[in-house]
Amino acid sequence: MLSFVRLLLTSLFLLTLPAQAAWPFQRQADFSRQDVPLYQQVTDRIKVKILARLGEGKNTRDRFFIIPFAYENRGNDPGYSHSFMTVIRVLADNKQTRLTRGITTRTFKDREFQAFTISWLPHDFTADPDLCVFKGFGARLFPTWNQCPPVPGKSFKLDETLQLGVNVKNAICMWGPYEITKEGFDLGVRRLRLLESGKIKYRADDRLTRKDQTAINCFHAMAGLTDFYPNGGLFGTGFKMWGVNGTSRVLMEYRDTARLRKILLEPVDEKNDRYGFVYSEGPDTRYYNLFKHASVYRR
């Protein structure tokens, strides 16, 4: 009886709240750019952040940055989660330089740059987004019992990847940009070349296929850049190492591993550096927001 009374009082309380506070325990997001497409919101934020680093003066040398990402749904289901990363090279002003082969050179506010994204998924994922992660009894605990086969993979572009998140109204997390060394940029290029070579396939559960590099998942495609890191997660099984948790683990490895720490030119705080983009129909509706700071998107 007491529980019923509490429920009734809570319901009456919610009904008396204004529309903007209809979900009082929900983290609030910024609705000011809700009608701006997600891809534009993300790239605008990247441009503003990098231009601030470059400053107003002449850029006398190449500068390099990484922007890690993740997306996930409310339940953080592995089939709806993804980790990916964009790598950017801003070219020195008025200086002839050797461009990175196969990567388009673009211009923004008189700054030339090259950018690519490591976003490893099944090659036909845009047409068939039903991701096989764990199939068969006991597959989560025993990798030999998982019946999901390795499949040809593809590294998708940033706009393509973000659209995949938009299609299922996921929460998207962004970190950085973080400035890195040229060595870090070159490691990213080598990883992209490996993925594009066709020598390695995609498998969401890569516990059996990662060591011999026959198939890896999105998490290990960007983790370490030269090495494929341990599983992490519960008992080292990789459990829940997907979505925001997965990319957070990558950043922890970058931060804590001595060799990789040398490629980072600034500190990384994987919890406090997060910025989110969340789907919402409006401020008076319930939406999935796991971020302290976030903007709303609708398309």
GROMACS .gro file of C-alpha atoms in nm:
model
  299
    1MET     CA    1   0.000   0.000   0.000
    2LEU     CA    2   0.282   0.239   0.091
    3SER     CA    3   0.454   0.173  -0.243
    4PHE     CA    4   0.130   0.252  -0.428
    5VAL     CA    5   0.094   0.583  -0.243
    6ARG     CA    6   0.452   0.679  -0.326
    7LEU     CA    7   0.395   0.596  -0.693
    8LEU     CA    8   0.075   0.801  -0.698
    9LEU     CA    9   0.241   1.103  -0.536
   10THR     CA   10   0.536   1.083  -0.777
   11SER     CA   11   0.300   1.072  -1.075
   12LEU     CA   12   0.107   1.374  -0.949
   13PHE     CA   13   0.435   1.560  -0.895
   14LEU     CA   14   0.548   1.495  -1.252
   15LEU     CA   15   0.216   1.614  -1.391
   16THR     CA   16   0.256   1.950  -1.215
   17LEU     CA   17   0.599   2.017  -1.366
   18PRO     CA   18   0.643   2.242  -1.670
   19ALA     CA   19   0.711   2.068  -2.001
   20GLN     CA   20   1.086   2.133  -1.992
   21ALA     CA   21   1.110   1.952  -1.658
   22ALA     CA   22   0.889   1.655  -1.744
   23TRP     CA   23   1.180   1.422  -1.670
   24PRO     CA   24   1.345   1.590  -1.367
   25PHE     CA   25   1.614   1.326  -1.318
   26GLN     CA   26   1.725   1.330  -1.680
   27ARG     CA   27   2.049   1.503  -1.775
   28GLN     CA   28   1.964   1.805  -1.984
   29ALA     CA   29   2.106   1.866  -2.331
   30ASP     CA   30   2.141   2.176  -2.549
   31PHE     CA   31   1.855   2.205  -2.801
   32SER     CA   32   1.982   2.522  -2.973
   33ARG     CA   33   2.110   2.333  -3.282
   34GLN     CA   34   1.865   2.045  -3.283
   35ASP     CA   35   1.775   2.093  -3.651
   36VAL     CA   36   2.139   2.100  -3.768
   37PRO     CA   37   2.241   1.759  -3.910
   38LEU     CA   38   2.460   1.557  -3.676
   39TYR     CA   39   2.753   1.540  -3.918
   40GLN     CA   40   2.762   1.919  -3.942
   41GLN     CA   41   2.740   1.959  -3.564
   42VAL     CA   42   3.033   1.721  -3.517
   43THR     CA   43   3.256   1.871  -3.786
   44ASP     CA   44   3.177   2.226  -3.672
   45ARG     CA   45   3.294   2.136  -3.322
   46ILE     CA   46   3.613   1.978  -3.457
   47LYS     CA   47   3.691   2.282  -3.672
   48VAL     CA   48   3.640   2.528  -3.387
   49LYS     CA   49   3.858   2.327  -3.151
   50ILE     CA   50   4.144   2.278  -3.397
   51LEU     CA   51   4.142   2.638  -3.522
   52ALA     CA   52   4.171   2.752  -3.161
   53ARG     CA   53   4.482   2.534  -3.122
   54LEU     CA   54   4.639   2.670  -3.439
   55GLY     CA   55   4.583   3.033  -3.340
   56GLU     CA   56   4.572   3.338  -3.564
   57GLY     CA   57   4.935   3.337  -3.675
   58LYS     CA   58   5.110   3.145  -3.949
   59ASN     CA   59   5.119   2.770  -3.911
   60THR     CA   60   5.486   2.691  -3.974
   61ARG     CA   61   5.467   2.312  -3.940
   62ASP     CA   62   5.226   2.026  -3.991
   63ARG     CA   63   5.000   1.959  -3.693
   64PHE     CA   64   4.827   1.630  -3.618
   65PHE     CA   65   4.512   1.545  -3.420
   66ILE     CA   66   4.293   1.249  -3.326
   67ILE     CA   67   3.922   1.262  -3.244
   68PRO     CA   68   3.797   0.938  -3.083
   69PHE     CA   69   3.426   0.853  -3.100
   70ALA     CA   70   3.174   0.599  -2.979
   71TYR     CA   71   2.804   0.541  -3.012
   72GLU     CA   72   2.559   0.322  -2.826
   73ASN     CA   73   2.188   0.280  -2.755
   74ARG     CA   74   2.009   0.304  -2.421
   75GLY     CA   75   2.080  -0.057  -2.331
   76ASN     CA   76   2.438  -0.046  -2.462
   77ASP     CA   77   2.363  -0.350  -2.675
   78PRO     CA   78   2.680  -0.468  -2.852
   79GLY     CA   79   2.498  -0.494  -3.184
   80TYR     CA   80   2.417  -0.122  -3.167
   81SER     CA   81   2.753   0.001  -3.037
   82HIS     CA   82   3.062   0.115  -3.219
   83SER     CA   83   3.406   0.271  -3.157
   84PHE     CA   84   3.582   0.476  -3.424
   85MET     CA   85   3.838   0.752  -3.463
   86THR     CA   86   3.914   1.038  -3.701
   87VAL     CA   87   4.276   1.138  -3.767
   88ILE     CA   88   4.361   1.484  -3.904
   89ARG     CA   89   4.674   1.640  -4.048
   90VAL     CA   90   4.672   2.020  -4.081
   91LEU     CA   91   4.931   2.125  -4.338
   92ALA     CA   92   5.183   2.401  -4.276
   93ASP     CA   93   5.097   2.735  -4.439
   94ASN     CA   94   5.264   2.827  -4.769
   95LYS     CA   95   5.498   2.530  -4.756
   96GLN     CA   96   5.539   2.249  -5.004
   97THR     CA   97   5.494   1.921  -4.826
   98ARG     CA   98   5.461   1.557  -4.919
   99LEU     CA   99   5.094   1.465  -4.902
  100THR     CA  100   4.971   1.135  -4.763
  101ARG     CA  101   4.880   0.912  -5.056
  102GLY     CA  102   4.515   0.824  -5.100
  103ILE     CA  103   4.379   1.082  -4.855
  104THR     CA  104   4.193   1.380  -4.997
  105THR     CA  105   4.329   1.727  -4.924
  106ARG     CA  106   4.062   1.981  -4.827
  107THR     CA  107   4.054   2.345  -4.721
  108PHE     CA  108   3.877   2.530  -4.440
  109LYS     CA  109   3.938   2.902  -4.378
  110ASP     CA  110   4.259   2.894  -4.582
  111ARG     CA  111   4.389   2.597  -4.383
  112GLU     CA  112   4.466   2.287  -4.588
  113PHE     CA  113   4.419   1.953  -4.417
  114GLN     CA  114   4.392   1.580  -4.473
  115ALA     CA  115   4.162   1.359  -4.269
  116PHE     CA  116   4.057   0.996  -4.254
  117THR     CA  117   3.853   0.780  -4.020
  118ILE     CA  118   3.916   0.433  -3.880
  119SER     CA  119   3.567   0.286  -3.851
  120TRP     CA  120   3.585  -0.092  -3.891
  121LEU     CA  121   3.261  -0.275  -3.965
  122PRO     CA  122   3.132  -0.549  -4.198
  123HIS     CA  123   3.170  -0.427  -4.556
  124ASP     CA  124   2.795  -0.445  -4.623
  125PHE     CA  125   2.685  -0.295  -4.291
  126THR     CA  126   2.497  -0.003  -4.446
  127ALA     CA  127   2.276  -0.247  -4.637
  128ASP     CA  128   2.260  -0.513  -4.365
  129PRO     CA  129   2.306  -0.355  -4.019
  130ASP     CA  130   2.211  -0.674  -3.832
  131LEU     CA  131   2.547  -0.726  -3.659
  132CYS     CA  132   2.634  -1.077  -3.545
  133VAL     CA  133   2.810  -1.043  -3.208
  134PHE     CA  134   2.731  -1.353  -3.001
  135LYS     CA  135   2.553  -1.649  -3.157
  136GLY     CA  136   2.486  -1.977  -2.983
  137PHE     CA  137   2.450  -2.098  -2.626
  138GLY     CA  138   2.735  -1.981  -2.401
  139ALA     CA  139   2.893  -1.769  -2.675
  140ARG     CA  140   2.956  -1.474  -2.445
  141LEU     CA  141   3.160  -1.680  -2.200
  142PHE     CA  142   3.323  -1.933  -2.431
  143PRO     CA  143   3.464  -1.788  -2.755
  144THR     CA  144   3.489  -2.132  -2.919
  145TRP     CA  145   3.111  -2.162  -2.888
  146ASN     CA  146   3.044  -1.839  -3.079
  147GLN     CA  147   2.906  -1.922  -3.423
  148CYS     CA  148   2.944  -1.572  -3.573
  149PRO     CA  149   3.179  -1.605  -3.873
  150PRO     CA  150   3.450  -1.358  -3.976
  151VAL     CA  151   3.335  -1.143  -4.268
  152PRO     CA  152   3.504  -0.900  -4.507
  153GLY     CA  153   3.542  -0.561  -4.341
  154LYS     CA  154   3.545  -0.199  -4.447
  155SER     CA  155   3.665   0.121  -4.283
  156PHE     CA  156   3.377   0.365  -4.327
  157LYS     CA  157   3.408   0.742  -4.359
  158LEU     CA  158   3.303   0.974  -4.078
  159ASP     CA  159   2.980   1.089  -4.242
  160GLU     CA  160   2.882   0.730  -4.320
  161THR     CA  161   2.955   0.617  -3.966
  162LEU     CA  162   2.762   0.898  -3.800
  163GLN     CA  163   2.466   0.827  -4.026
  164LEU     CA  164   2.464   0.469  -3.898
  165GLY     CA  165   2.422   0.610  -3.548
  166VAL     CA  166   2.152   0.851  -3.662
  167ASN     CA  167   1.958   0.568  -3.827
  168VAL     CA  168   1.902   0.401  -3.489
  169LYS     CA  169   1.890   0.726  -3.285
  170ASN     CA  170   2.199   0.637  -3.082
  171ALA     CA  171   2.388   0.854  -2.836
  172ILE     CA  172   2.720   0.961  -2.990
  173CYS     CA  173   3.024   1.046  -2.780
  174MET     CA  174   3.322   1.253  -2.895
  175TRP     CA  175   3.656   1.316  -2.725
  176GLY     CA  176   3.924   1.568  -2.821
  177PRO     CA  177   4.060   1.678  -3.058
  178TYR     CA  178   4.391   1.567  -2.903
  179GLU     CA  179   4.715   1.678  -3.062
  180ILE     CA  180   4.956   1.398  -3.149
  181THR     CA  181   5.301   1.364  -3.304
  182LYS     CA  182   5.376   1.282  -3.667
  183GLU     CA  183   5.466   0.932  -3.549
  184GLY     CA  184   5.113   0.896  -3.415
  185PHE     CA  185   4.966   1.010  -3.745
  186ASP     CA  186   5.186   0.765  -3.935
  187LEU     CA  187   5.072   0.481  -3.708
  188GLY     CA  188   4.712   0.569  -3.791
  189VAL     CA  189   4.788   0.567  -4.163
  190ARG     CA  190   4.953   0.225  -4.135
  191ARG     CA  191   4.651   0.087  -3.951
  192LEU     CA  192   4.420   0.226  -4.221
  193ARG     CA  193   4.636   0.064  -4.491
  194LEU     CA  194   4.617  -0.271  -4.310
  195LEU     CA  195   4.238  -0.253  -4.292
  196GLU     CA  196   4.212  -0.151  -4.657
  197SER     CA  197   4.447  -0.428  -4.773
  198GLY     CA  198   4.188  -0.703  -4.734
  199LYS     CA  199   4.433  -0.913  -4.531
  200ILE     CA  200   4.222  -0.890  -4.217
  201LYS     CA  201   3.849  -0.949  -4.170
  202TYR     CA  202   3.586  -0.819  -3.930
  203ARG     CA  203   3.453  -1.013  -3.633
  204ALA     CA  204   3.274  -0.846  -3.341
  205ASP     CA  205   3.396  -1.112  -3.096
  206ASP     CA  206   3.762  -1.138  -3.193
  207ARG     CA  207   3.895  -1.326  -2.890
  208LEU     CA  208   4.005  -1.618  -3.110
  209THR     CA  209   4.102  -1.429  -3.425
  210ARG     CA  210   4.282  -1.120  -3.298
  211LYS     CA  211   4.621  -1.271  -3.210
  212ASP     CA  212   4.686  -1.405  -3.559
  213GLN     CA  213   4.523  -1.094  -3.712
  214THR     CA  214   4.275  -1.290  -3.919
  215ALA     CA  215   3.979  -1.083  -3.792
  216ILE     CA  216   3.933  -0.795  -3.545
  217ASN     CA  217   3.649  -0.577  -3.422
  218CYS     CA  218   3.607  -0.198  -3.429
  219PHE     CA  219   3.755  -0.161  -3.080
  220HIS     CA  220   4.082  -0.332  -3.170
  221ALA     CA  221   4.097  -0.166  -3.512
  222MET     CA  222   4.168   0.164  -3.337
  223ALA     CA  223   4.323   0.040  -3.011
  224GLY     CA  224   4.700   0.057  -2.994
  225LEU     CA  225   4.738   0.122  -3.367
  226THR     CA  226   5.021  -0.130  -3.386
  227ASP     CA  227   4.918  -0.386  -3.123
  228PHE     CA  228   4.580  -0.543  -3.048
  229TYR     CA  229   4.520  -0.491  -2.679
  230PRO     CA  230   4.372  -0.734  -2.424
  231ASN     CA  231   3.999  -0.772  -2.395
  232GLY     CA  232   3.937  -0.582  -2.073
  233GLY     CA  233   3.590  -0.607  -1.927
  234LEU     CA  234   3.462  -0.863  -1.680
  235PHE     CA  235   3.723  -1.135  -1.612
  236GLY     CA  236   3.911  -1.030  -1.926
  237THR     CA  237   3.631  -1.152  -2.152
  238GLY     CA  238   3.572  -0.817  -2.320
  239PHE     CA  239   3.220  -0.808  -2.171
  240LYS     CA  240   3.071  -0.457  -2.197
  241MET     CA  241   3.384  -0.332  -2.375
  242TRP     CA  242   3.181  -0.170  -2.648
  243GLY     CA  243   3.031   0.172  -2.716
  244VAL     CA  244   3.151   0.446  -2.481
  245ASN     CA  245   3.318   0.187  -2.256
  246GLY     CA  246   3.518   0.055  -2.551
  247THR     CA  247   3.656   0.388  -2.666
  248SER     CA  248   3.723   0.487  -2.305
  249ARG     CA  249   3.936   0.174  -2.271
  250VAL     CA  250   4.128   0.270  -2.585
  251LEU     CA  251   4.203   0.614  -2.440
  252MET     CA  252   4.317   0.459  -2.113
  253GLU     CA  253   4.559   0.241  -2.309
  254TYR     CA  254   4.686   0.542  -2.502
  255ARG     CA  255   4.733   0.735  -2.179
  256ASP     CA  256   4.890   0.461  -1.969
  257THR     CA  257   5.109   0.273  -2.216
  258ALA     CA  258   5.458   0.422  -2.222
  259ARG     CA  259   5.518   0.383  -2.594
  260LEU     CA  260   5.185   0.528  -2.697
  261ARG     CA  261   5.206   0.806  -2.440
  262LYS     CA  262   5.490   0.950  -2.646
  263ILE     CA  263   5.258   1.018  -2.938
  264LEU     CA  264   5.012   1.221  -2.728
  265LEU     CA  265   5.110   1.585  -2.684
  266GLU     CA  266   4.845   1.669  -2.426
  267PRO     CA  267   4.672   1.503  -2.130
  268VAL     CA  268   4.368   1.281  -2.181
  269ASP     CA  269   4.084   1.259  -1.929
  270GLU     CA  270   3.858   0.994  -2.076
  271LYS     CA  271   3.568   1.075  -1.840
  272ASN     CA  272   3.570   1.455  -1.829
  273ASP     CA  273   3.663   1.509  -2.195
  274ARG     CA  274   3.342   1.351  -2.323
  275TYR     CA  275   3.097   1.553  -2.529
  276GLY     CA  276   2.772   1.395  -2.640
  277PHE     CA  277   2.521   1.423  -2.920
  278VAL     CA  278   2.184   1.273  -2.831
  279TYR     CA  279   1.864   1.216  -3.022
  280SER     CA  280   1.546   1.376  -2.890
  281GLU     CA  281   1.203   1.462  -3.025
  282GLY     CA  282   1.190   1.764  -2.794
  283PRO     CA  283   1.273   1.897  -2.446
  284ASP     CA  284   0.947   1.762  -2.303
  285THR     CA  285   1.027   1.404  -2.404
  286ARG     CA  286   1.247   1.142  -2.248
  287TYR     CA  287   1.579   1.082  -2.424
  288TYR     CA  288   1.897   0.885  -2.361
  289ASN     CA  289   2.171   1.117  -2.234
  290LEU     CA  290   2.466   0.976  -2.041
  291PHE     CA  291   2.677   1.293  -2.075
  292LYS     CA  292   2.742   1.598  -1.858
  293HIS     CA  293   2.755   1.810  -2.174
  294ALA     CA  294   2.558   1.725  -2.486
  295SER     CA  295   2.377   1.869  -2.786
  296VAL     CA  296   2.059   1.736  -2.942
  297TYR     CA  297   2.031   1.615  -3.300
  298ARG     CA  298   1.731   1.500  -3.501
  299ARG     CA  299   1.891   1.401  -3.829
   0.00000   0.00000   0.00000
